[in-house]
mmCIF file of N, CA and C in Angstrom:
data_model
loop_
_atom_site.group_PDB
_atom_site.id
_atom_site.type_symbol
_atom_site.label_atom_id
_atom_site.label_comp_id
_atom_site.label_asym_id
_atom_site.label_seq_id
_atom_site.Cartn_x
_atom_site.Cartn_y
_atom_site.Cartn_z
ATOM 1 N N MET A 1 -12.486 21.066 8.346
ATOM 2 C CA MET A 1 -11.305 20.280 8.706
ATOM 3 C C MET A 1 -10.631 19.726 7.452
ATOM 4 N N VAL A 2 -11.435 19.210 6.539
ATOM 5 C CA VAL A 2 -10.881 18.663 5.306
ATOM 6 C C VAL A 2 -10.199 19.758 4.499
ATOM 7 N N GLN A 3 -10.798 20.940 4.483
ATOM 8 C CA GLN A 3 -10.231 22.073 3.755
ATOM 9 C C GLN A 3 -8.865 22.447 4.334
ATOM 10 N N THR A 4 -8.729 22.393 5.641
ATOM 11 C CA THR A 4 -7.457 22.711 6.297
ATOM 12 C C THR A 4 -6.384 21.706 5.896
ATOM 13 N N LYS A 5 -6.741 20.426 5.838
ATOM 14 C CA LYS A 5 -5.778 19.394 5.432
ATOM 15 C C LYS A 5 -5.337 19.604 3.993
ATOM 16 N N LYS A 6 -6.256 19.976 3.130
ATOM 17 C CA LYS A 6 -5.907 20.220 1.728
ATOM 18 C C LYS A 6 -4.947 21.399 1.609
ATOM 19 N N ILE A 7 -5.201 22.447 2.364
ATOM 20 C CA ILE A 7 -4.331 23.620 2.332
ATOM 21 C C ILE A 7 -2.949 23.272 2.860
ATOM 22 N N ALA A 8 -2.896 22.527 3.953
ATOM 23 C CA ALA A 8 -1.608 22.127 4.532
ATOM 24 C C ALA A 8 -0.830 21.252 3.549
ATOM 25 N N LEU A 9 -1.504 20.312 2.919
ATOM 26 C CA LEU A 9 -0.842 19.449 1.936
ATOM 27 C C LEU A 9 -0.326 20.276 0.763
ATOM 28 N N TYR A 10 -1.136 21.219 0.299
ATOM 29 C CA TYR A 10 -0.731 22.098 -0.796
ATOM 30 C C TYR A 10 0.523 22.883 -0.415
ATOM 31 N N LEU A 11 0.565 23.421 0.786
ATOM 32 C CA LEU A 11 1.730 24.186 1.236
ATOM 33 C C LEU A 11 2.978 23.320 1.323
ATOM 34 N N VAL A 12 2.825 22.090 1.795
ATOM 35 C CA VAL A 12 3.969 21.170 1.881
ATOM 36 C C VAL A 12 4.494 20.856 0.485
ATOM 37 N N VAL A 13 3.596 20.585 -0.453
ATOM 38 C CA VAL A 13 4.013 20.277 -1.825
ATOM 39 C C VAL A 13 4.730 21.473 -2.442
ATOM 40 N N VAL A 14 4.188 22.668 -2.248
ATOM 41 C CA VAL A 14 4.826 23.868 -2.786
ATOM 42 C C VAL A 14 6.210 24.054 -2.164
ATOM 43 N N PHE A 15 6.335 23.842 -0.870
ATOM 44 C CA PHE A 15 7.635 23.982 -0.202
ATOM 45 C C PHE A 15 8.643 22.971 -0.737
ATOM 46 N N VAL A 16 8.211 21.727 -0.907
ATOM 47 C CA VAL A 16 9.113 20.684 -1.422
ATOM 48 C C VAL A 16 9.574 21.034 -2.834
ATOM 49 N N LEU A 17 8.641 21.431 -3.680
ATOM 50 C CA LEU A 17 9.014 21.805 -5.046
ATOM 51 C C LEU A 17 9.953 23.010 -5.058
ATOM 52 N N TYR A 18 9.690 23.998 -4.225
ATOM 53 C CA TYR A 18 10.555 25.172 -4.125
ATOM 54 C C TYR A 18 11.964 24.768 -3.694
ATOM 55 N N THR A 19 12.046 23.877 -2.710
ATOM 56 C CA THR A 19 13.351 23.423 -2.219
ATOM 57 C C THR A 19 14.110 22.678 -3.304
ATOM 58 N N ILE A 20 13.415 21.811 -4.027
ATOM 59 C CA ILE A 20 14.076 21.037 -5.091
ATOM 60 C C ILE A 20 14.560 21.963 -6.206
ATOM 61 N N ILE A 21 13.753 22.923 -6.578
ATOM 62 C CA ILE A 21 14.114 23.816 -7.683
ATOM 63 C C ILE A 21 15.251 24.753 -7.303
ATOM 64 N N THR A 22 15.206 25.319 -6.107
ATOM 65 C CA THR A 22 16.211 26.308 -5.724
ATOM 66 C C THR A 22 17.510 25.694 -5.242
ATOM 67 N N SER A 23 17.449 24.485 -4.678
ATOM 68 C CA SER A 23 18.662 23.863 -4.143
ATOM 69 C C SER A 23 18.580 22.344 -4.282
ATOM 70 N N PRO A 24 18.842 21.822 -5.471
ATOM 71 C CA PRO A 24 18.730 20.377 -5.667
ATOM 72 C C PRO A 24 19.728 19.563 -4.830
ATOM 73 N N GLU A 25 20.911 20.138 -4.586
ATOM 74 C CA GLU A 25 21.897 19.410 -3.777
ATOM 75 C C GLU A 25 21.395 19.234 -2.351
ATOM 76 N N ARG A 26 20.840 20.297 -1.796
ATOM 77 C CA ARG A 26 20.310 20.249 -0.429
ATOM 78 C C ARG A 26 19.124 19.286 -0.352
ATOM 79 N N ALA A 27 18.277 19.297 -1.373
ATOM 80 C CA ALA A 27 17.134 18.389 -1.404
ATOM 81 C C ALA A 27 17.607 16.940 -1.435
ATOM 82 N N ALA A 28 18.653 16.671 -2.212
ATOM 83 C CA ALA A 28 19.203 15.318 -2.275
ATOM 84 C C ALA A 28 19.766 14.901 -0.920
ATOM 85 N N ASP A 29 20.427 15.828 -0.241
ATOM 86 C CA ASP A 29 20.949 15.532 1.095
ATOM 87 C C ASP A 29 19.817 15.197 2.066
ATOM 88 N N LEU A 30 18.733 15.957 2.001
ATOM 89 C CA LEU A 30 17.603 15.703 2.895
ATOM 90 C C LEU A 30 16.970 14.338 2.628
ATOM 91 N N VAL A 31 16.850 13.975 1.355
ATOM 92 C CA VAL A 31 16.300 12.658 1.016
ATOM 93 C C VAL A 31 17.221 11.560 1.533
ATOM 94 N N GLN A 32 18.517 11.739 1.376
ATOM 95 C CA GLN A 32 19.470 10.743 1.858
ATOM 96 C C GLN A 32 19.373 10.593 3.378
ATOM 97 N N VAL A 33 19.278 11.690 4.090
ATOM 98 C CA VAL A 33 19.134 11.641 5.549
ATOM 99 C C VAL A 33 17.851 10.906 5.929
ATOM 100 N N GLY A 34 16.777 11.174 5.202
ATOM 101 C CA GLY A 34 15.506 10.498 5.471
ATOM 102 C C GLY A 34 15.613 8.993 5.290
ATOM 103 N N PHE A 35 16.230 8.569 4.181
ATOM 104 C CA PHE A 35 16.372 7.136 3.943
ATOM 105 C C PHE A 35 17.316 6.483 4.947
ATOM 106 N N GLU A 36 18.353 7.189 5.368
ATOM 107 C CA GLU A 36 19.240 6.651 6.397
ATOM 108 C C GLU A 36 18.484 6.466 7.709
ATOM 109 N N GLY A 37 17.623 7.423 8.035
ATOM 110 C CA GLY A 37 16.820 7.309 9.252
ATOM 111 C C GLY A 37 15.882 6.118 9.198
ATOM 112 N N ILE A 38 15.240 5.919 8.051
ATOM 113 C CA ILE A 38 14.344 4.762 7.886
ATOM 114 C C ILE A 38 15.136 3.467 7.992
ATOM 115 N N SER A 39 16.314 3.446 7.378
ATOM 116 C CA SER A 39 17.156 2.251 7.434
ATOM 117 C C SER A 39 17.595 1.946 8.871
ATOM 118 N N ASP A 40 17.992 2.963 9.598
ATOM 119 C CA ASP A 40 18.396 2.777 10.992
ATOM 120 C C ASP A 40 17.230 2.281 11.844
ATOM 121 N N ALA A 41 16.052 2.831 11.606
ATOM 122 C CA ALA A 41 14.870 2.407 12.354
ATOM 123 C C ALA A 41 14.543 0.946 12.055
ATOM 124 N N ALA A 42 14.621 0.552 10.797
ATOM 125 C CA ALA A 42 14.355 -0.842 10.428
ATOM 126 C C ALA A 42 15.390 -1.773 11.054
ATOM 127 N N GLY A 43 16.644 -1.337 11.090
ATOM 128 C CA GLY A 43 17.682 -2.133 11.739
ATOM 129 C C GLY A 43 17.419 -2.288 13.228
ATOM 130 N N GLY A 44 16.967 -1.224 13.854
ATOM 131 C CA GLY A 44 16.638 -1.283 15.286
ATOM 132 C C GLY A 44 15.491 -2.228 15.558
ATOM 133 N N VAL A 45 14.472 -2.211 14.717
ATOM 134 C CA VAL A 45 13.344 -3.128 14.877
ATOM 135 C C VAL A 45 13.820 -4.559 14.692
ATOM 136 N N GLY A 46 14.699 -4.777 13.706
ATOM 137 C CA GLY A 46 15.246 -6.119 13.481
ATOM 138 C C GLY A 46 16.032 -6.628 14.678
ATOM 139 N N GLU A 47 16.855 -5.766 15.250
ATOM 140 C CA GLU A 47 17.622 -6.157 16.436
ATOM 141 C C GLU A 47 16.687 -6.456 17.606
ATOM 142 N N PHE A 48 15.660 -5.638 17.778
ATOM 143 C CA PHE A 48 14.703 -5.852 18.850
ATOM 144 C C PHE A 48 14.010 -7.205 18.700
ATOM 145 N N MET A 49 13.574 -7.505 17.483
ATOM 146 C CA MET A 49 12.880 -8.775 17.245
ATOM 147 C C MET A 49 13.821 -9.959 17.478
ATOM 148 N N THR A 50 15.078 -9.804 17.066
ATOM 149 C CA THR A 50 16.059 -10.871 17.286
ATOM 150 C C THR A 50 16.257 -11.125 18.766
ATOM 151 N N GLU A 51 16.412 -10.072 19.537
ATOM 152 C CA GLU A 51 16.571 -10.224 20.981
ATOM 153 C C GLU A 51 15.308 -10.775 21.639
ATOM 154 N N LEU A 52 14.173 -10.431 21.110
ATOM 155 C CA LEU A 52 12.912 -10.912 21.653
ATOM 156 C C LEU A 52 12.763 -12.419 21.447
ATOM 157 N N VAL A 53 13.216 -12.891 20.295
ATOM 158 C CA VAL A 53 13.101 -14.315 19.980
ATOM 159 C C VAL A 53 14.095 -15.139 20.782
ATOM 160 N N GLU A 54 15.263 -14.615 21.050
ATOM 161 C CA GLU A 54 16.302 -15.373 21.769
ATOM 162 C C GLU A 54 16.015 -15.536 23.221
#
């Protein structure tokens, strides 16, 4: 099981590096989308907590 996780992690790292090297603009777009998603999720949690307290 541990060996499978190591292989999967290795494949993900290789894919990420390949994406960054071959298309840096696309990689930057994907990172931006990821951070926007995290920001939206944090905003949603904040709104939920605010409504919960009121």
